[in-house]
Short mmCIF file of C-alpha atoms in Angstrom, two decimals:
data_model
loop_
_atom_site.label_atom_id
_atom_site.label_comp_id
_atom_site.label_asym_id
_atom_site.label_seq_id
_atom_site.Cartn_x
_atom_site.Cartn_y
_atom_site.Cartn_z
CA MET Y 1 11.23 -13.08 -11.50
CA PRO Y 2 9.57 -11.28 -8.56
CA ILE Y 3 7.97 -7.94 -9.34
CA LEU Y 4 9.45 -6.56 -6.10
CA GLU Y 5 12.52 -7.50 -4.08
CA VAL Y 6 13.52 -5.76 -0.86
CA LYS Y 7 17.00 -6.55 0.39
CA ASN Y 8 18.54 -5.86 3.81
CA MET Y 9 16.60 -2.65 4.52
CA TYR Y 10 17.52 -0.60 7.59
CA LYS Y 11 15.91 2.62 8.76
CA SER Y 12 16.49 4.65 11.93
CA PHE Y 13 15.12 7.87 13.34
CA ASP Y 14 17.88 9.40 15.45
CA ASP Y 15 18.80 6.60 17.90
CA THR Y 16 15.64 4.58 17.29
CA HIS Y 17 16.21 1.63 14.97
CA VAL Y 18 12.88 0.97 13.21
CA LEU Y 19 13.78 -1.42 10.38
CA LYS Y 20 16.51 -3.95 11.07
CA GLY Y 21 17.43 -5.86 7.94
CA VAL Y 22 14.11 -6.43 6.16
CA ASP Y 23 14.16 -8.91 3.25
CA PHE Y 24 11.21 -10.13 1.19
CA SER Y 25 9.93 -10.52 -2.35
CA VAL Y 26 6.54 -10.23 -4.05
CA GLU Y 27 5.36 -11.99 -7.20
CA LYS Y 28 3.16 -10.23 -9.75
CA GLY Y 29 -0.52 -10.58 -8.78
CA GLU Y 30 0.18 -11.48 -5.16
CA VAL Y 31 -1.67 -9.89 -2.26
CA VAL Y 32 0.73 -9.60 0.68
CA SER Y 33 -0.67 -8.64 4.08
CA VAL Y 34 1.80 -7.22 6.61
CA ILE Y 35 0.62 -7.82 10.15
CA GLY Y 36 1.98 -7.19 13.64
CA ALA Y 37 1.49 -4.95 16.65
CA SER Y 38 1.69 -1.18 16.26
CA GLY Y 39 5.14 0.36 16.45
CA ASN Y 40 7.05 -2.49 14.82
CA GLY Y 41 8.00 -0.84 11.52
CA LYS Y 42 5.14 -1.71 9.16
CA THR Y 43 4.24 1.85 8.15
CA THR Y 44 7.90 2.86 8.00
CA LEU Y 45 8.50 -0.02 5.59
CA LEU Y 46 5.80 1.30 3.23
CA ARG Y 47 7.13 4.85 3.52
CA CYS Y 48 10.62 3.66 2.59
CA LEU Y 49 9.32 1.67 -0.38
CA THR Y 50 7.46 4.72 -1.71
CA PHE Y 51 10.38 7.13 -1.13
CA LEU Y 52 8.66 9.12 1.60
CA GLU Y 53 11.58 8.05 3.80
CA ARG Y 54 15.07 7.09 2.76
CA PRO Y 55 16.64 3.94 4.28
CA GLU Y 56 20.26 4.04 5.46
CA LYS Y 57 20.87 0.60 4.04
CA GLY Y 58 19.23 -1.73 1.54
CA GLU Y 59 17.99 -2.16 -2.01
CA ILE Y 60 14.62 -1.95 -3.79
CA ILE Y 61 14.38 -3.92 -7.04
CA VAL Y 62 11.33 -3.75 -9.34
CA ASP Y 63 11.04 -6.15 -12.29
CA GLY Y 64 14.75 -6.88 -12.04
CA GLN Y 65 15.73 -3.19 -12.09
CA THR Y 66 17.36 -1.68 -9.01
CA ILE Y 67 15.49 1.57 -8.37
CA PHE Y 68 17.10 2.25 -5.00
CA ASN Y 69 20.43 1.28 -3.49
CA ALA Y 70 21.29 3.06 -0.26
CA SER Y 71 25.02 2.92 -1.03
CA SER Y 72 24.46 5.19 -4.06
CA ALA Y 73 21.29 6.99 -2.95
CA GLU Y 74 22.99 10.39 -2.81
CA LYS Y 75 23.16 10.27 -6.63
CA LEU Y 76 19.37 10.11 -6.97
CA THR Y 77 17.85 13.26 -8.41
CA GLU Y 78 14.35 14.48 -7.58
CA ASN Y 79 13.32 13.43 -11.08
CA ASP Y 80 14.69 9.92 -10.44
CA ILE Y 81 12.59 9.70 -7.29
CA ARG Y 82 9.45 10.93 -9.08
CA GLN Y 83 9.94 8.35 -11.82
CA SER Y 84 10.45 5.54 -9.29
CA ARG Y 85 7.38 6.58 -7.33
CA LEU Y 86 5.31 6.06 -10.47
CA ARG Y 87 5.91 2.32 -10.09
CA PHE Y 88 3.91 2.38 -6.85
CA GLY Y 89 0.59 3.68 -5.56
CA LEU Y 90 0.07 4.41 -1.86
CA VAL Y 91 -3.28 4.65 -0.08
CA PHE Y 92 -3.06 6.24 3.36
CA GLN Y 93 -5.22 5.40 6.36
CA ASN Y 94 -6.59 8.96 6.56
CA PHE Y 95 -7.47 9.32 2.85
CA ASN Y 96 -5.36 12.49 2.28
CA LEU Y 97 -7.86 13.98 -0.17
CA PHE Y 98 -7.79 17.68 -1.03
CA PRO Y 99 -10.96 19.14 0.54
CA GLN Y 100 -11.25 21.94 -2.04
CA TYR Y 101 -11.45 19.50 -4.97
CA THR Y 102 -14.22 17.16 -6.09
CA ALA Y 103 -13.76 13.39 -6.19
CA LEU Y 104 -12.95 13.56 -9.90
CA GLU Y 105 -10.50 16.44 -9.41
CA ASN Y 106 -8.76 14.54 -6.61
CA VAL Y 107 -8.31 11.55 -8.93
CA THR Y 108 -7.09 13.56 -11.94
CA LEU Y 109 -4.88 16.15 -10.22
CA ALA Y 110 -1.70 14.04 -10.22
CA MET Y 111 -2.49 12.67 -13.68
CA LYS Y 112 -2.66 16.19 -15.14
CA SER Y 113 0.52 17.25 -13.34
CA LEU Y 114 2.48 14.22 -14.60
CA ALA Y 115 1.18 14.67 -18.15
CA LYS Y 116 2.08 18.37 -18.09
CA ASP Y 117 5.62 17.59 -16.89
CA GLY Y 118 6.03 14.88 -19.52
CA LEU Y 119 6.56 12.17 -16.91
CA LYS Y 120 3.60 10.00 -17.92
CA HIS Y 121 1.40 9.63 -20.98
CA PHE Y 122 -2.30 8.84 -20.72
CA ASP Y 123 -4.26 7.43 -23.65
CA GLY Y 124 -7.42 9.47 -23.91
CA ASP Y 125 -9.08 12.31 -22.03
CA ILE Y 126 -7.81 12.45 -18.43
CA ASN Y 127 -11.21 13.38 -16.99
CA GLU Y 128 -12.79 10.39 -18.73
CA ILE Y 129 -10.03 8.11 -17.45
CA GLY Y 130 -10.50 9.45 -13.91
CA ALA Y 131 -14.25 8.91 -14.13
CA SER Y 132 -13.69 5.31 -15.26
CA TYR Y 133 -11.61 4.60 -12.15
CA LEU Y 134 -14.23 6.12 -9.88
CA LYS Y 135 -16.74 3.84 -11.59
CA ARG Y 136 -14.41 0.91 -10.96
CA VAL Y 137 -14.67 1.54 -7.20
CA GLY Y 138 -18.43 2.08 -7.34
CA LEU Y 139 -18.50 5.88 -7.21
CA GLU Y 140 -19.68 6.80 -10.71
CA ASP Y 141 -22.48 8.88 -9.16
CA LYS Y 142 -20.10 10.88 -6.91
CA LEU Y 143 -17.78 12.47 -9.48
CA HIS Y 144 -18.60 16.05 -8.53
CA PHE Y 145 -19.00 15.55 -4.78
CA TYR Y 146 -16.49 17.14 -2.41
CA PRO Y 147 -14.82 15.03 0.32
CA CYS Y 148 -17.02 16.62 3.01
CA GLN Y 149 -20.07 15.29 1.13
CA LEU Y 150 -18.74 11.71 1.16
CA SER Y 151 -18.63 9.07 3.88
CA GLY Y 152 -15.27 7.88 5.15
CA GLY Y 153 -15.58 4.70 3.12
CA GLN Y 154 -16.36 6.68 -0.03
CA GLN Y 155 -13.41 8.99 0.60
CA GLN Y 156 -11.12 5.98 0.94
CA ARG Y 157 -12.47 4.56 -2.32
CA VAL Y 158 -11.69 7.91 -4.01
CA ALA Y 159 -8.14 7.55 -2.67
CA ILE Y 160 -7.96 4.02 -4.11
CA ALA Y 161 -9.22 5.28 -7.49
CA ARG Y 162 -6.59 8.05 -7.40
CA ALA Y 163 -3.83 5.50 -6.84
CA LEU Y 164 -5.15 3.11 -9.50
CA ALA Y 165 -5.45 5.87 -12.11
CA LEU Y 166 -1.66 6.20 -12.29
CA ASN Y 167 -1.49 2.53 -13.32
CA PRO Y 168 1.14 1.49 -10.74
CA ASP Y 169 2.92 -1.87 -10.72
CA ILE Y 170 2.12 -2.30 -7.02
CA LEU Y 171 -0.47 -0.76 -4.72
CA PHE Y 172 0.46 -0.18 -1.09
CA PHE Y 173 -2.18 0.28 1.61
CA ASP Y 174 -1.33 1.59 5.07
CA GLU Y 175 -4.11 0.33 7.36
CA PRO Y 176 -6.79 1.48 4.89
CA THR Y 177 -9.69 0.78 7.27
CA SER Y 178 -8.29 1.99 10.61
CA ALA Y 179 -10.14 5.34 10.43
CA LEU Y 180 -13.49 3.73 9.56
CA ASP Y 181 -16.36 2.24 11.53
CA PRO Y 182 -17.22 -1.46 10.92
CA LEU Y 183 -19.86 -0.82 8.25
CA LEU Y 184 -17.58 1.41 6.19
CA THR Y 185 -14.68 -0.98 6.78
CA ASN Y 186 -16.59 -3.73 4.97
CA GLU Y 187 -17.22 -1.34 2.07
CA VAL Y 188 -13.48 -0.71 1.59
CA LEU Y 189 -12.50 -4.36 2.14
CA ALA Y 190 -14.96 -5.38 -0.58
CA THR Y 191 -13.14 -3.01 -2.97
CA LEU Y 192 -9.78 -4.56 -2.04
CA LYS Y 193 -11.19 -8.08 -2.56
CA LYS Y 194 -12.35 -7.04 -6.02
CA LEU Y 195 -8.86 -5.73 -6.86
CA ALA Y 196 -7.36 -9.01 -5.61
CA GLU Y 197 -9.69 -10.92 -7.94
CA GLU Y 198 -8.40 -8.71 -10.78
CA ASN Y 199 -4.81 -9.80 -9.91
CA MET Y 200 -3.68 -6.37 -8.75
CA THR Y 201 -0.37 -6.70 -6.92
CA MET Y 202 -0.91 -5.30 -3.42
CA ILE Y 203 0.93 -4.96 -0.13
CA ILE Y 204 -1.50 -4.20 2.68
CA VAL Y 205 -0.59 -3.25 6.24
CA THR Y 206 -3.66 -4.30 8.15
CA HIS Y 207 -5.13 -5.26 11.53
CA GLU Y 208 -8.06 -6.98 9.79
CA MET Y 209 -7.00 -10.56 10.43
CA LYS Y 210 -10.07 -12.20 8.88
CA PHE Y 211 -9.56 -10.19 5.69
CA ALA Y 212 -5.82 -11.00 5.63
CA LYS Y 213 -6.55 -14.71 5.99
CA GLU Y 214 -9.22 -14.76 3.27
CA VAL Y 215 -7.62 -12.57 0.61
CA SER Y 216 -3.83 -12.78 0.96
CA SER Y 217 -1.49 -14.97 -1.03
CA LYS Y 218 1.22 -14.32 1.54
CA ILE Y 219 1.36 -13.07 5.14
CA ILE Y 220 4.34 -11.23 6.63
CA TYR Y 221 4.48 -10.94 10.42
CA MET Y 222 6.72 -8.12 11.67
CA ASP Y 223 8.04 -7.63 15.17
CA ASP Y 224 10.69 -5.21 16.42
CA GLY Y 225 11.58 -4.01 12.93
CA LYS Y 226 12.15 -7.48 11.50
CA ILE Y 227 10.20 -10.02 9.51
CA VAL Y 228 9.75 -12.78 12.04
CA GLU Y 229 7.68 -15.10 9.88
CA CYS Y 230 6.44 -15.22 6.29
CA GLY Y 231 4.19 -17.77 4.65
CA THR Y 232 0.80 -18.60 3.22
CA PRO Y 233 -2.31 -17.69 5.23
CA GLU Y 234 -2.73 -21.38 6.06
CA GLN Y 235 0.81 -21.61 7.43
CA ILE Y 236 0.67 -18.39 9.43
CA PHE Y 237 -2.85 -18.68 10.84
CA GLU Y 238 -3.09 -22.44 11.32
CA ASN Y 239 0.47 -23.46 12.10
CA PRO Y 240 2.69 -20.47 13.00
CA THR Y 241 6.20 -21.60 13.89
CA HIS Y 242 7.50 -18.58 15.81
CA PRO Y 243 6.35 -18.02 19.41
CA LYS Y 244 5.83 -14.29 18.79
CA THR Y 245 3.56 -15.01 15.82
CA ARG Y 246 1.57 -17.50 17.90
CA GLU Y 247 1.23 -14.99 20.72
CA PHE Y 248 0.12 -12.18 18.38
CA LEU Y 249 -2.46 -14.35 16.64
CA SER Y 250 -3.73 -16.16 19.75
CA SER Y 251 -6.71 -13.88 20.32
CA PHE Y 252 -7.76 -14.11 16.67
CA ILE Y 253 -7.44 -17.90 16.68
CA ASP Y 254 -9.44 -18.09 19.94
CA GLU Y 255 -12.20 -15.97 18.36
CA GLU Y 256 -12.35 -18.31 15.36
CA ASN Y 257 -12.58 -21.35 17.55
#
């Protein structure tokens, strides 16, 4: 059984149709890279999956349980949405850290709030758990540093630790390296590769084609709000079947050759 199924998802903003019947599934432990030109619905897809936007049509199924069905979405309470969000972690391209809090405080803030509200139980001291996740991303010596004292790559790794600390079923990344220079990009990509080796289920919107080819179990190519092609990295990068996929990847393939 897939850990995630997305069925017939549609999303519009006023008269602009952004998602037009998106269907896909993800197996536990898979790394799925979502590629395509800007403005074709990739970020909107992640925002719908994490309840930051609400689709007009479609279903989201996690581990066989329907957590969202647009036909009955008006019955969802705020508590329902908060509970469903706990299944997922989202890492934004611009880090979204709180500047007034240290790295450790940024990681533990949501944990403490969820524990206080009785929405999630953590085994052990929350500060110690938060510190262990910062160590996991190589920042054990930056616990008490503020975001302004950290490089962009370090800030993004704090954001990854924050998402991991809530123990989500799936981690979503929205272009996690787009705000970084090449050196810091490699730092963050190395962290993602390590998570992939640990069988963390991830969906990554990315323009890093080399990374997507090396790390992904599956590639989704989106164009005009639809999934045009989906397959293994070998299929997509070496033998794409759709003309739009071939056109999008042509410059990357030329660089490789």
